[in-house]
XYZ file of C-alpha atoms in Angstrom:
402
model
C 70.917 92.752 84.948
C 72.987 95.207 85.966
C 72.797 97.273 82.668
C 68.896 97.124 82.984
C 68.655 98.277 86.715
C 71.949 101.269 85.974
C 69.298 103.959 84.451
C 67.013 103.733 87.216
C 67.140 106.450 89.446
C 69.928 108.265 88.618
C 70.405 111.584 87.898
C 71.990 113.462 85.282
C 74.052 116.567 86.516
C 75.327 114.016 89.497
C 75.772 111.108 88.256
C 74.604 109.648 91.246
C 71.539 107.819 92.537
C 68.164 109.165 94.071
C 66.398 106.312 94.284
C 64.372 107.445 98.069
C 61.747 105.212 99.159
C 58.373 105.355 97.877
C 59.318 107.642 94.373
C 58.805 106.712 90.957
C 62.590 105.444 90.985
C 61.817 103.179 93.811
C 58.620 101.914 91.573
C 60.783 100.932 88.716
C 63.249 99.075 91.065
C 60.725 96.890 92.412
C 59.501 96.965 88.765
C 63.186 95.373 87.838
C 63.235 93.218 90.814
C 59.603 91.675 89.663
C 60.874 91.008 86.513
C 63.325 89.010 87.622
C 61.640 87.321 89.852
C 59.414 86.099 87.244
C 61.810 85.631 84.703
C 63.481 82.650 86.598
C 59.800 81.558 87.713
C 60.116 82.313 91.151
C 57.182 83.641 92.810
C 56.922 87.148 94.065
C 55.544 88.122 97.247
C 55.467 91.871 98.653
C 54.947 91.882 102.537
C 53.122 94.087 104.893
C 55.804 96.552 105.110
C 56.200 96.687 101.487
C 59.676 94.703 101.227
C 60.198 92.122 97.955
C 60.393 88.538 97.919
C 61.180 86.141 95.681
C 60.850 82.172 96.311
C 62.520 79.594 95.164
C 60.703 76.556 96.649
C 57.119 76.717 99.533
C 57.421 79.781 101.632
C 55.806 77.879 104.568
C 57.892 75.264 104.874
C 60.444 77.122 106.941
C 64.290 77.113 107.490
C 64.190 79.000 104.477
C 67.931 80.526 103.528
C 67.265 84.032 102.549
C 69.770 86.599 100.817
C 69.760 90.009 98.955
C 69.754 93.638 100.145
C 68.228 96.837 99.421
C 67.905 98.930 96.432
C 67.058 102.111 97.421
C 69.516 104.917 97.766
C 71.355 107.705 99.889
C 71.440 111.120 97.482
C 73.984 111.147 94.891
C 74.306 107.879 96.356
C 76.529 104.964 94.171
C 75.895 101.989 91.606
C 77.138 99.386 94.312
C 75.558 99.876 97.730
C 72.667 97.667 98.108
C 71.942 96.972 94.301
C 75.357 94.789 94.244
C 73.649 92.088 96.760
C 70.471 91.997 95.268
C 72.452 91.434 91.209
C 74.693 89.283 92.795
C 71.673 86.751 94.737
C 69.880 86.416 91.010
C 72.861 86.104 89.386
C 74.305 82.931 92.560
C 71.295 81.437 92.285
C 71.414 81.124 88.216
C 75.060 79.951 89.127
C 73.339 77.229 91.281
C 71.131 76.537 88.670
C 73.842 76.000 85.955
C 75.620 73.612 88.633
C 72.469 71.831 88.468
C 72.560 72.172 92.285
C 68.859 69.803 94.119
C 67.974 72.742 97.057
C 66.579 70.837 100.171
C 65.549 73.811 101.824
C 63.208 77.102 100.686
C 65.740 80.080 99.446
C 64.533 83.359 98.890
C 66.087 86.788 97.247
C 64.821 90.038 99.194
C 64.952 93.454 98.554
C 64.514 95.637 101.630
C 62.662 99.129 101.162
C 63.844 102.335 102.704
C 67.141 101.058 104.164
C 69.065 104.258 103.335
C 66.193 106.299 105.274
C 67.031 109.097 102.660
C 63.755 110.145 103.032
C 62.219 109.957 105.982
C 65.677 110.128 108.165
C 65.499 106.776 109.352
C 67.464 103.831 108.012
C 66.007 100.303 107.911
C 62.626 101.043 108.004
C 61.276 97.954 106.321
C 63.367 95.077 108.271
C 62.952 97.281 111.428
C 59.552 97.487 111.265
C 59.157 93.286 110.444
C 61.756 92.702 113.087
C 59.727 94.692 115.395
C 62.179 97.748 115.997
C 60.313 100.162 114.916
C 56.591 100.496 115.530
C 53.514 100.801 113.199
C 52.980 104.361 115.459
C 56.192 105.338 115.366
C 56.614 104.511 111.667
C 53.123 106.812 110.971
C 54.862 109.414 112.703
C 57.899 109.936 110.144
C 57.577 112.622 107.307
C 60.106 113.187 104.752
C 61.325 116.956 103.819
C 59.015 118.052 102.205
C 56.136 117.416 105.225
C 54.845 114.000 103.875
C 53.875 111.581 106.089
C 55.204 107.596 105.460
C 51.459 106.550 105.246
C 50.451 109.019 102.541
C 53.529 108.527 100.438
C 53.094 104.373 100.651
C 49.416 105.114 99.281
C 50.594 107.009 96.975
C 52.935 104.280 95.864
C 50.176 101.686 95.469
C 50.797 100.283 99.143
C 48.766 100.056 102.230
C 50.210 101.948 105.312
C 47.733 100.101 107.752
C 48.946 96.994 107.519
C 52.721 97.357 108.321
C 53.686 96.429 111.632
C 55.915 93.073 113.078
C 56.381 90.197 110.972
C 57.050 87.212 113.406
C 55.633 84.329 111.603
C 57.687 85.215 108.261
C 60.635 85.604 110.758
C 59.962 82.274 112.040
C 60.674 80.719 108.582
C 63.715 81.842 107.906
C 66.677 79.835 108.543
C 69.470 81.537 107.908
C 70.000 85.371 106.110
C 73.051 86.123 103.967
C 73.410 89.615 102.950
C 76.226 90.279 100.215
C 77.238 94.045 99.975
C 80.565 96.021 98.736
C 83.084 96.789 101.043
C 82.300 100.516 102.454
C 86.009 100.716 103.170
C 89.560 99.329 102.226
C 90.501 96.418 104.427
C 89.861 94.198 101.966
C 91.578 95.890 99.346
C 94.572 96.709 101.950
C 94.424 92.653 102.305
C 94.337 91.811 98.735
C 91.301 89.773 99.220
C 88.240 90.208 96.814
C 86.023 88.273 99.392
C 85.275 89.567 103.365
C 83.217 87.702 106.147
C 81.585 90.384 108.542
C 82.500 90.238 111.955
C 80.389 92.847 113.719
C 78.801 96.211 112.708
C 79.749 99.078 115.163
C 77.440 100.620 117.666
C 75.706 103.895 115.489
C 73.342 106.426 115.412
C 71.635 110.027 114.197
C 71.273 112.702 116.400
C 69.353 115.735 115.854
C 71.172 119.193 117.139
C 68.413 122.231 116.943
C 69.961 125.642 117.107
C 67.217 128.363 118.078
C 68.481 131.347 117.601
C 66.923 135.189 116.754
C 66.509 136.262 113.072
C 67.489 139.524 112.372
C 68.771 141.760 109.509
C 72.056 141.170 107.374
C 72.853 144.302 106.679
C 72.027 146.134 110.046
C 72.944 144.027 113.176
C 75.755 144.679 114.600
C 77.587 141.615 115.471
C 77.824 142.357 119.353
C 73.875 142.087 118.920
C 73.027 138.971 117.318
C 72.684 135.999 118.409
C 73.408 133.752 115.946
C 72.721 129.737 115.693
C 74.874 129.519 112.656
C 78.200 130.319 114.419
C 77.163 127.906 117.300
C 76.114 125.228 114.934
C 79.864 125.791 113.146
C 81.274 125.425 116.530
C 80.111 122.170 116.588
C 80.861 120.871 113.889
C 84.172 121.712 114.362
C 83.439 120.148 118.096
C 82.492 116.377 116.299
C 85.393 116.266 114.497
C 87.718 116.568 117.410
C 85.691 114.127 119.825
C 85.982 112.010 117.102
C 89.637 112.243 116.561
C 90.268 111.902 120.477
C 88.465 108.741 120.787
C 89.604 106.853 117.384
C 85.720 106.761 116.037
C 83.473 108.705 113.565
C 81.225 112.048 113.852
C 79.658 113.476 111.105
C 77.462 116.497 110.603
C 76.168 115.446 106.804
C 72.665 117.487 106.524
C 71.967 120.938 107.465
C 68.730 123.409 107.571
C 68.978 126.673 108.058
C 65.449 129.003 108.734
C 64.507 131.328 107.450
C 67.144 130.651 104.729
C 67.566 134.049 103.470
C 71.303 135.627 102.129
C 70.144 138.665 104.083
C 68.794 136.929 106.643
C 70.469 135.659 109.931
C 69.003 132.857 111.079
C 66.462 131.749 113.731
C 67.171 128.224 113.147
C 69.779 126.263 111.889
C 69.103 122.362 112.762
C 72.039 119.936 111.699
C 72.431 115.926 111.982
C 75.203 114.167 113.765
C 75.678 111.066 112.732
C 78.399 108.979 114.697
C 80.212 105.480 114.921
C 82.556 103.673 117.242
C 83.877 100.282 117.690
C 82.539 99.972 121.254
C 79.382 101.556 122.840
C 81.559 103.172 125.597
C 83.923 105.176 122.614
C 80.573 106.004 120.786
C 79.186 107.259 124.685
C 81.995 109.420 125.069
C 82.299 110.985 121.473
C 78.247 111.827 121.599
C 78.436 113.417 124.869
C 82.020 115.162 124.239
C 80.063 116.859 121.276
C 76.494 117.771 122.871
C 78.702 119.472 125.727
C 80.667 121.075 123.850
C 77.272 122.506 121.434
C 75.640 123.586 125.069
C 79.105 125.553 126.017
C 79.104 127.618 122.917
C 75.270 128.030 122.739
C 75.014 129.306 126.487
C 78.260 131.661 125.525
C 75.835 132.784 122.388
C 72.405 132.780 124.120
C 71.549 130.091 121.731
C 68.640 127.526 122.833
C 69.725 124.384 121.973
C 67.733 121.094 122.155
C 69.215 117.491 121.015
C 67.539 114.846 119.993
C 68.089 110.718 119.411
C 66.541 110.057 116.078
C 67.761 106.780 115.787
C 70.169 104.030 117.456
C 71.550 100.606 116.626
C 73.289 98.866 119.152
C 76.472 96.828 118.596
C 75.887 94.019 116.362
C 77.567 90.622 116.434
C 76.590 88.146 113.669
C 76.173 84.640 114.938
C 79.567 83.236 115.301
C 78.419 79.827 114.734
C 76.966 80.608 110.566
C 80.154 83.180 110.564
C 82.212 80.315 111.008
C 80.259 77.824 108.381
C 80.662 80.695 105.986
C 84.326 80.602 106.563
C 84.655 77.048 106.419
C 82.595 76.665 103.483
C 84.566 79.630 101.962
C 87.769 78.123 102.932
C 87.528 74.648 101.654
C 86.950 76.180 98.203
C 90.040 75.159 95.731
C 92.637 77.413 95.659
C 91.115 79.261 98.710
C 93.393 81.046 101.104
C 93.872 79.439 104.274
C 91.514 81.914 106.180
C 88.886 84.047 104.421
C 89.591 87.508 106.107
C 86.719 88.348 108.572
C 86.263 92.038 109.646
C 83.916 94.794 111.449
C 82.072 97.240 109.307
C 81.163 101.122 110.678
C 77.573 100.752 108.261
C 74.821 99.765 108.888
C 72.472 97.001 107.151
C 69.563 95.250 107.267
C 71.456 92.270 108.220
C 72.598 93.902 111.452
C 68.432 94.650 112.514
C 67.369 90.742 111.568
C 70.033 89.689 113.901
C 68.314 90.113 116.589
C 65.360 87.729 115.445
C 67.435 85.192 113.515
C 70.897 83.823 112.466
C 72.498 86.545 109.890
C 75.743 87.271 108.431
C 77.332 89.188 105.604
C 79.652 88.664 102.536
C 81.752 92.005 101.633
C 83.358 92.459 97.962
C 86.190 94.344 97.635
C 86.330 98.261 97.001
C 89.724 99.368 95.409
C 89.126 102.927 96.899
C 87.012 102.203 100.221
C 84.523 105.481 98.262
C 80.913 104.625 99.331
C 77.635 106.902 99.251
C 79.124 108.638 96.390
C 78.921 108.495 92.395
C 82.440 107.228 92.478
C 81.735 103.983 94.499
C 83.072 101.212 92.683
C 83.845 97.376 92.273
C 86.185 95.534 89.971
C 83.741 93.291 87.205
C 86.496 90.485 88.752
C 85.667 91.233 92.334
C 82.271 90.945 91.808
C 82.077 87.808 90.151
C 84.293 86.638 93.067
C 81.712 87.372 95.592
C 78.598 85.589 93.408
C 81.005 82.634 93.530
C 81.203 83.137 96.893
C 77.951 83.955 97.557
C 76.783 80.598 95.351
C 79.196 78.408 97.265
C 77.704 79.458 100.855
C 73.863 79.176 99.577
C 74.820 75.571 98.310
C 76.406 74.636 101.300
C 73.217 75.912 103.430
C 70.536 74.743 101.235
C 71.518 72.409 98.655
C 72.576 68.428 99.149
């Protein structure tokens, strides 16, 4: 499997991944995810919002115990982050199989679209829009780079845009979902554990910093004249990572556009996304405003216009204690198991973290010997991740088998 689905997507200069959501790279993907599906006879399904299911027992019956992740990409993105859950729920449930495990309850592999939001600069898009976070208007709204709407670029994928919207009554039949993903970080490998339980994911979110400023010529405007955006926007930067630093959490401006984007050219508008992370929504409060005042002292200094804007926002997420703790009991019961699985917070996001709020979830982390992630150089250990389809098989046949 994961030989077949490695060519997909990824480029050659990089190295890395561009699989963006609704591209001929996410068309093979769900092309290898079909396949499959079909392979082991399980029947395929492709919702409203265009996310992948395949069923292992009736769909309708309910308390259905659901698991995979996404395949789509960040760019340059790496081999691991998403694609790892989805291998590794084909590859637990041919474990199960081989145990000749009797399921007494519907299970289901998923593959999310659009979680990265590489494209259209919002993550999550397909479980946010079944879970009801994000709206069928709201969803119409979002264009990618380039100018193209969501709707015209699911058309042009072979999908229907009018038909996405909340997915209650699928909700409603799922028990229990277990999302398996690498590590984006080195606790586990700090712990010497292949295998993680997810306690929480932090408060996060993407905010969009627009620096008007006045073009103007390279070569002829004096300095004392211009006024700049660029030099504001570099104050800020500069701004996130100290907020940051001061309140133990994360800032990051990773994206940039400049306008009119000439050498000679100063510009008129440079526009640059923050995104940030803290353990508690009171650190991640303080950092965001720290760095917006900060942008407005500079830009008033500069006679720089400067309007911000909340793109996106996930509120602390704690997975249900009560399925966090089967998972470590059915974990830790295991022969040769440690007496206490290790159970820690992630700073990343997931589609597990937006179904939360509709139904019990919780997450199964693989060890990363170098905590890289969203980079060509993301990696697992071939032992690690057979660890965590053991793992993953063990907590599926304690939820759904006899």
């Amino acid at each position: 499997m994961w030989r077949d689905l490695a060519p997909l997507g990824r480029d050659p200069g990089s190295g890395g991944y561009r699989r963006y959501a609704w591209t001929a790279a996410d068309t093979d993907c769900r092309a290898w995810f079909r396949a499959q599906a079909e392979a082991r006879g399980l029947v395929h399904e492709l919702d409203r919002n265009g996310n992948q299911w395949a069923w292992l027992g009736d769909p309708l019956a309910g308390d259905a115990v659901v698991t995979g992740s996404h395949l789509d990409s960040v760019p340059d993105g790496g081999a691991f982050d998403g694609p790892l859950g989805v291998v590794s729920s084909f590859a637990a449930l041919d474990e199960l199989r081989r145990r000749g495990a009797r399921f007494t309850r519907p299970v289901a592999i998923t593959n999310f679209g659009d979680e990265e939001g590489a494209r259209f600069g919002l993550a999550c898009v397909g479980s946010r829009l079944t879970a009801g976070r994000l709206t069928a208007e709201k969803a119409h709204e979002l264009r990618d780079g380039d100018g193209v709407p969501l709707p015209r670029a699911m058309e042009a994928a072979g999908h229907d845009p009018s038909a996405i919207g909340p997915d209650p009554e699928r909700l409603a039949r799922i028990g229990a979902f277990i999302e398996l993903h690498v590590e984006q970080g080195r606790a586990l490998d700090l712990s010497g554990d292949p295998v993680g339980i997810a306690s929480a994911i932090w408060p996060h979110g993407r905010w969009r910093f627009d620096f008007h400023g006045e073009a103007n010529h390279a070569g002829t405007t004096r300095l004392a004249d211009r006024r700049d955006p660029m030099l504001t926007y570099a104050e800020t930067v500069l701004a996130a990572r100290r907020e940051a630093e001061l309140a133990g959490a994360l800032a990051t401006f990773g994206k940039v556009s400049v306008e009119p984007n000439g050498v000679n050219a100063i510009p008129s508008l440079v526009r640059g996304w923050l995104d940030s992370r803290a353990a508690d929504q009171s650190a991640l409060d303080t950092v965001v405003a720290g760095i917006e005042s900060a942008a407005r002292a500079h830009a008033d200094r500069a006679g720089i216009e400067l309007r911000v804007v909340r793109e996106s926002f996930t509120p602390v997420v704690e997975f249900e204690h009560a399925l966090r703790d089967e998972l470590g009991k059915i974990l830790g019961q295991r022969p040769g198991a440690r007496s206490a699985v290790p159970v820690l917070g992630t700073g990343a996001g997931h589609d597990a973290g937006i179904l939360s709020g509709s139904i019990p979830t919780a997450m199964l982390f693989v060890r990363n010997p170098t905590g890289v992630s969203h980079s060509p150089a993301e990696y697992a250990a071939e032992d690690d991740c057979v660890a965590g389809i053991l793992a993953l098989a063990d907590v599926l046949e304690g939820l759904a088998c006899t």
